[in-house]
Amino acid sequence: MPCSSVVPTLTEQTSLHKPPSRTTTVEVFWKYCANYAALFDEESRLHTVISSTALLCLCTAYNGVLYFETDVLASTSTTSLLEIRHELHAGFLTQTMCDFSYKFLALLATSEIVIILLLMPFTDRPHIPLIGGRRGVMLTSWLLALIPTVLSGYSTFPGQTVWTYLSRGLIQGGYSSILITIPELYPASRRVTAIAFATALSYAGIAIACWVVFSDLSNVAMMWSMGVFL
């Protein structure tokens, strides 16, 4: 992408800094709609579809791993999550209490800090092969996250906690990079609207992740599903 497309033009700067004028509620509403409609013009349509779909898939994968950590790995209840699901569906269990290892959850949460701090310096270095630049960080993070995401579903495979730790951190590392990249795909006057639209649509991934994790799927099937979204 040429640098000229990232720097606001004189026209855009003028429109962004002109003094506010009196507007009616109807005018504000139509301008609001026009800003979102502009995301689907000929120049921006492809960017909007791809970025929104990417964020939706990432949000699903990330929250799926997060719920898996919380409700499967960190649960210290003697009743398995699968047994609780069956009892709830059958109507035999109206209320249940689960205990969680909060120290364990806090430890897993550090993956987002540690791995993001390791990856972010490569974002502004596109000359570094494979991992350099925004595209390199995103692709490398998600490709590397695919393996631990799938392996974390196998309780018989050694290092289940380590795989989950790496999976969550790598997904979030690529997620942080794409949040930087999306606004740069649009003119300065609609960058905030673009990232807001893509982020709002991505929240549907939370519902998808909940449905997968709290379904009757096995742990292996859950994490393979999250790998598909990656």
C-alpha positions in Angstrom: 0.0 0.0 0.0 1.5 3.4 -1.0 2.1 5.8 1.9 0.0 8.4 0.0 -3.2 6.3 0.6 -2.5 6.3 4.4 -1.9 10.0 4.8 -5.2 12.1 4.9 -5.6 14.3 1.8 -6.2 18.0 2.0 -9.9 17.6 1.3 -10.3 15.0 4.0 -8.4 17.2 6.5 -10.6 20.2 5.7 -13.8 18.1 6.1 -12.5 16.7 9.4 -11.6 20.1 10.9 -14.3 22.4 9.6 -16.3 24.1 12.3 -19.6 22.3 13.3 -22.8 23.6 11.8 -26.3 23.3 13.0 -27.9 20.1 11.8 -31.2 18.5 12.4 -31.8 15.0 13.8 -32.8 13.8 10.3 -29.6 15.2 8.8 -27.5 13.5 11.4 -29.3 10.2 10.8 -28.8 10.3 7.0 -25.1 11.2 7.5 -24.8 8.3 9.9 -26.3 6.0 7.3 -24.2 7.5 4.5 -21.0 6.7 6.4 -21.8 3.1 6.7 -23.1 2.9 3.1 -19.7 4.3 2.0 -18.1 1.1 3.3 -19.8 -0.8 0.5 -18.9 1.5 -2.4 -16.9 0.1 -5.3 -13.6 1.1 -3.7 -14.2 -0.3 -0.2 -16.6 -3.2 -0.7 -14.0 -5.9 -0.9 -12.1 -4.6 2.1 -15.2 -4.4 4.2 -16.4 -8.0 3.4 -12.9 -9.5 4.0 -12.1 -7.6 7.1 -15.5 -8.3 8.7 -15.4 -12.0 7.9 -11.8 -12.2 9.2 -12.8 -10.6 12.5 -15.8 -12.8 12.9 -13.8 -15.9 12.5 -11.1 -14.7 14.8 -13.6 -13.6 17.5 -15.1 -17.1 17.3 -11.8 -18.9 17.6 -10.5 -16.7 20.4 -13.7 -16.9 22.5 -13.9 -20.6 21.9 -10.4 -21.1 23.3 -11.2 -18.7 26.2 -14.4 -20.6 27.2 -12.6 -23.9 26.8 -9.9 -22.7 29.3 -12.5 -21.5 31.7 -15.1 -24.3 31.6 -13.0 -27.3 30.9 -9.3 -26.9 31.9 -9.8 -24.6 34.9 -12.9 -26.3 36.3 -12.1 -28.3 39.5 -15.6 -29.7 39.8 -15.8 -33.4 40.3 -18.7 -33.5 37.8 -17.5 -33.3 34.2 -18.8 -30.5 32.0 -20.3 -33.0 29.6 -22.3 -34.7 32.5 -23.5 -31.3 33.6 -24.7 -30.5 30.1 -26.6 -33.8 29.8 -28.3 -33.2 33.2 -29.3 -29.6 32.3 -30.7 -30.8 29.0 -32.7 -33.6 30.7 -34.1 -31.2 33.3 -32.5 -33.1 36.2 -30.2 -30.3 37.2 -31.7 -26.8 37.7 -28.7 -25.3 39.5 -25.0 -26.2 39.6 -21.9 -24.7 41.1 -18.5 -25.1 39.7 -15.2 -24.2 41.3 -12.5 -22.7 39.3 -8.8 -22.2 39.8 -8.5 -18.5 39.4 -4.7 -18.5 39.7 -4.6 -20.9 36.8 -6.9 -18.6 34.8 -4.7 -15.6 35.6 -1.7 -17.5 34.4 -3.3 -18.4 31.1 -4.3 -14.8 30.7 -0.7 -13.7 30.7 -0.3 -15.4 27.3 -2.0 -12.4 25.7 0.5 -10.0 27.2 3.6 -12.0 26.7 3.1 -13.1 23.1 1.7 -9.7 21.9 4.8 -8.0 23.4 7.0 -10.5 21.4 5.1 -10.1 18.1 4.3 -6.4 18.0 7.9 -5.2 17.3 7.8 -7.2 14.0 4.7 -5.3 12.8 6.6 -2.2 11.6 9.5 -4.3 10.1 8.2 -5.6 6.7 11.8 -6.3 5.6 12.0 -9.3 7.9 11.1 -12.5 6.0 7.9 -14.4 6.8 7.1 -12.7 10.2 7.8 -9.1 9.3 5.1 -6.5 8.7 1.4 -6.6 9.4 0.7 -9.4 7.0 3.6 -11.4 8.2 2.6 -11.1 11.9 -1.0 -12.0 11.1 -0.4 -15.0 8.9 2.5 -16.3 11.1 0.4 -15.9 14.3 -2.6 -17.7 13.0 -0.7 -20.5 11.3 1.3 -21.2 14.4 -1.9 -21.0 16.5 -3.6 -23.7 14.5 -1.5 -26.5 15.8 -1.8 -25.8 19.6 -5.5 -25.0 19.2 -6.2 -28.5 17.8 -3.8 -30.2 20.3 -5.3 -28.5 23.3 -8.5 -30.5 22.8 -6.6 -33.8 23.4 -6.4 -34.5 27.1 -4.3 -37.6 26.5 -1.7 -35.5 24.6 1.1 -34.1 26.8 1.2 -30.4 27.6 -2.5 -29.5 27.2 -2.1 -26.4 29.3 0.9 -25.2 27.3 -0.9 -25.7 24.0 -3.9 -23.7 25.2 -1.6 -21.0 26.5 0.1 -20.7 23.1 -3.2 -20.9 21.2 -4.8 -18.0 23.1 -1.7 -15.8 22.9 -1.1 -16.3 19.2 -4.7 -15.8 18.2 -4.7 -12.5 20.1 -1.4 -11.5 18.6 -2.7 -11.7 15.1 -6.0 -10.1 16.2 -4.2 -7.1 17.5 -2.3 -6.7 14.3 -5.4 -6.8 12.1 -7.1 -4.2 14.3 -4.2 -1.9 13.3 -4.4 -2.8 9.6 -8.2 -2.5 9.0 -8.4 1.3 9.5 -5.5 1.8 7.1 -7.4 0.2 4.3 -9.9 3.1 4.2 -9.7 6.9 3.6 -9.2 8.9 6.8 -12.8 10.1 6.9 -14.2 6.6 7.4 -11.6 4.7 9.3 -13.4 4.8 12.6 -16.6 3.7 10.9 -14.9 0.8 9.2 -13.3 -0.6 12.4 -16.6 -0.1 14.3 -18.6 -1.9 11.7 -16.2 -4.9 11.5 -15.9 -5.1 15.3 -19.7 -5.0 15.8 -20.2 -7.9 13.3 -17.4 -9.9 14.9 -19.4 -10.1 18.2 -21.6 -12.7 16.6 -18.6 -15.0 17.0 -19.1 -14.9 20.8 -22.5 -16.6 20.3 -21.0 -19.1 17.9 -18.3 -19.9 20.4 -20.8 -20.4 23.2 -22.9 -22.7 21.1 -19.9 -24.9 20.2 -18.3 -25.1 23.7 -21.6 -25.7 25.6 -22.9 -28.2 23.0 -22.6 -31.9 23.3 -19.4 -32.0 21.2 -16.3 -33.6 22.7 -13.3 -31.5 23.6 -11.5 -32.7 20.5 -14.4 -31.7 18.2 -14.7 -28.3 19.9 -11.1 -27.4 19.3 -11.1 -28.8 15.8 -14.0 -26.4 15.2 -12.0 -23.5 16.5 -9.2 -24.5 14.2 -11.5 -24.3 11.2 -12.4 -20.7 12.1 -8.7 -19.9 12.2 
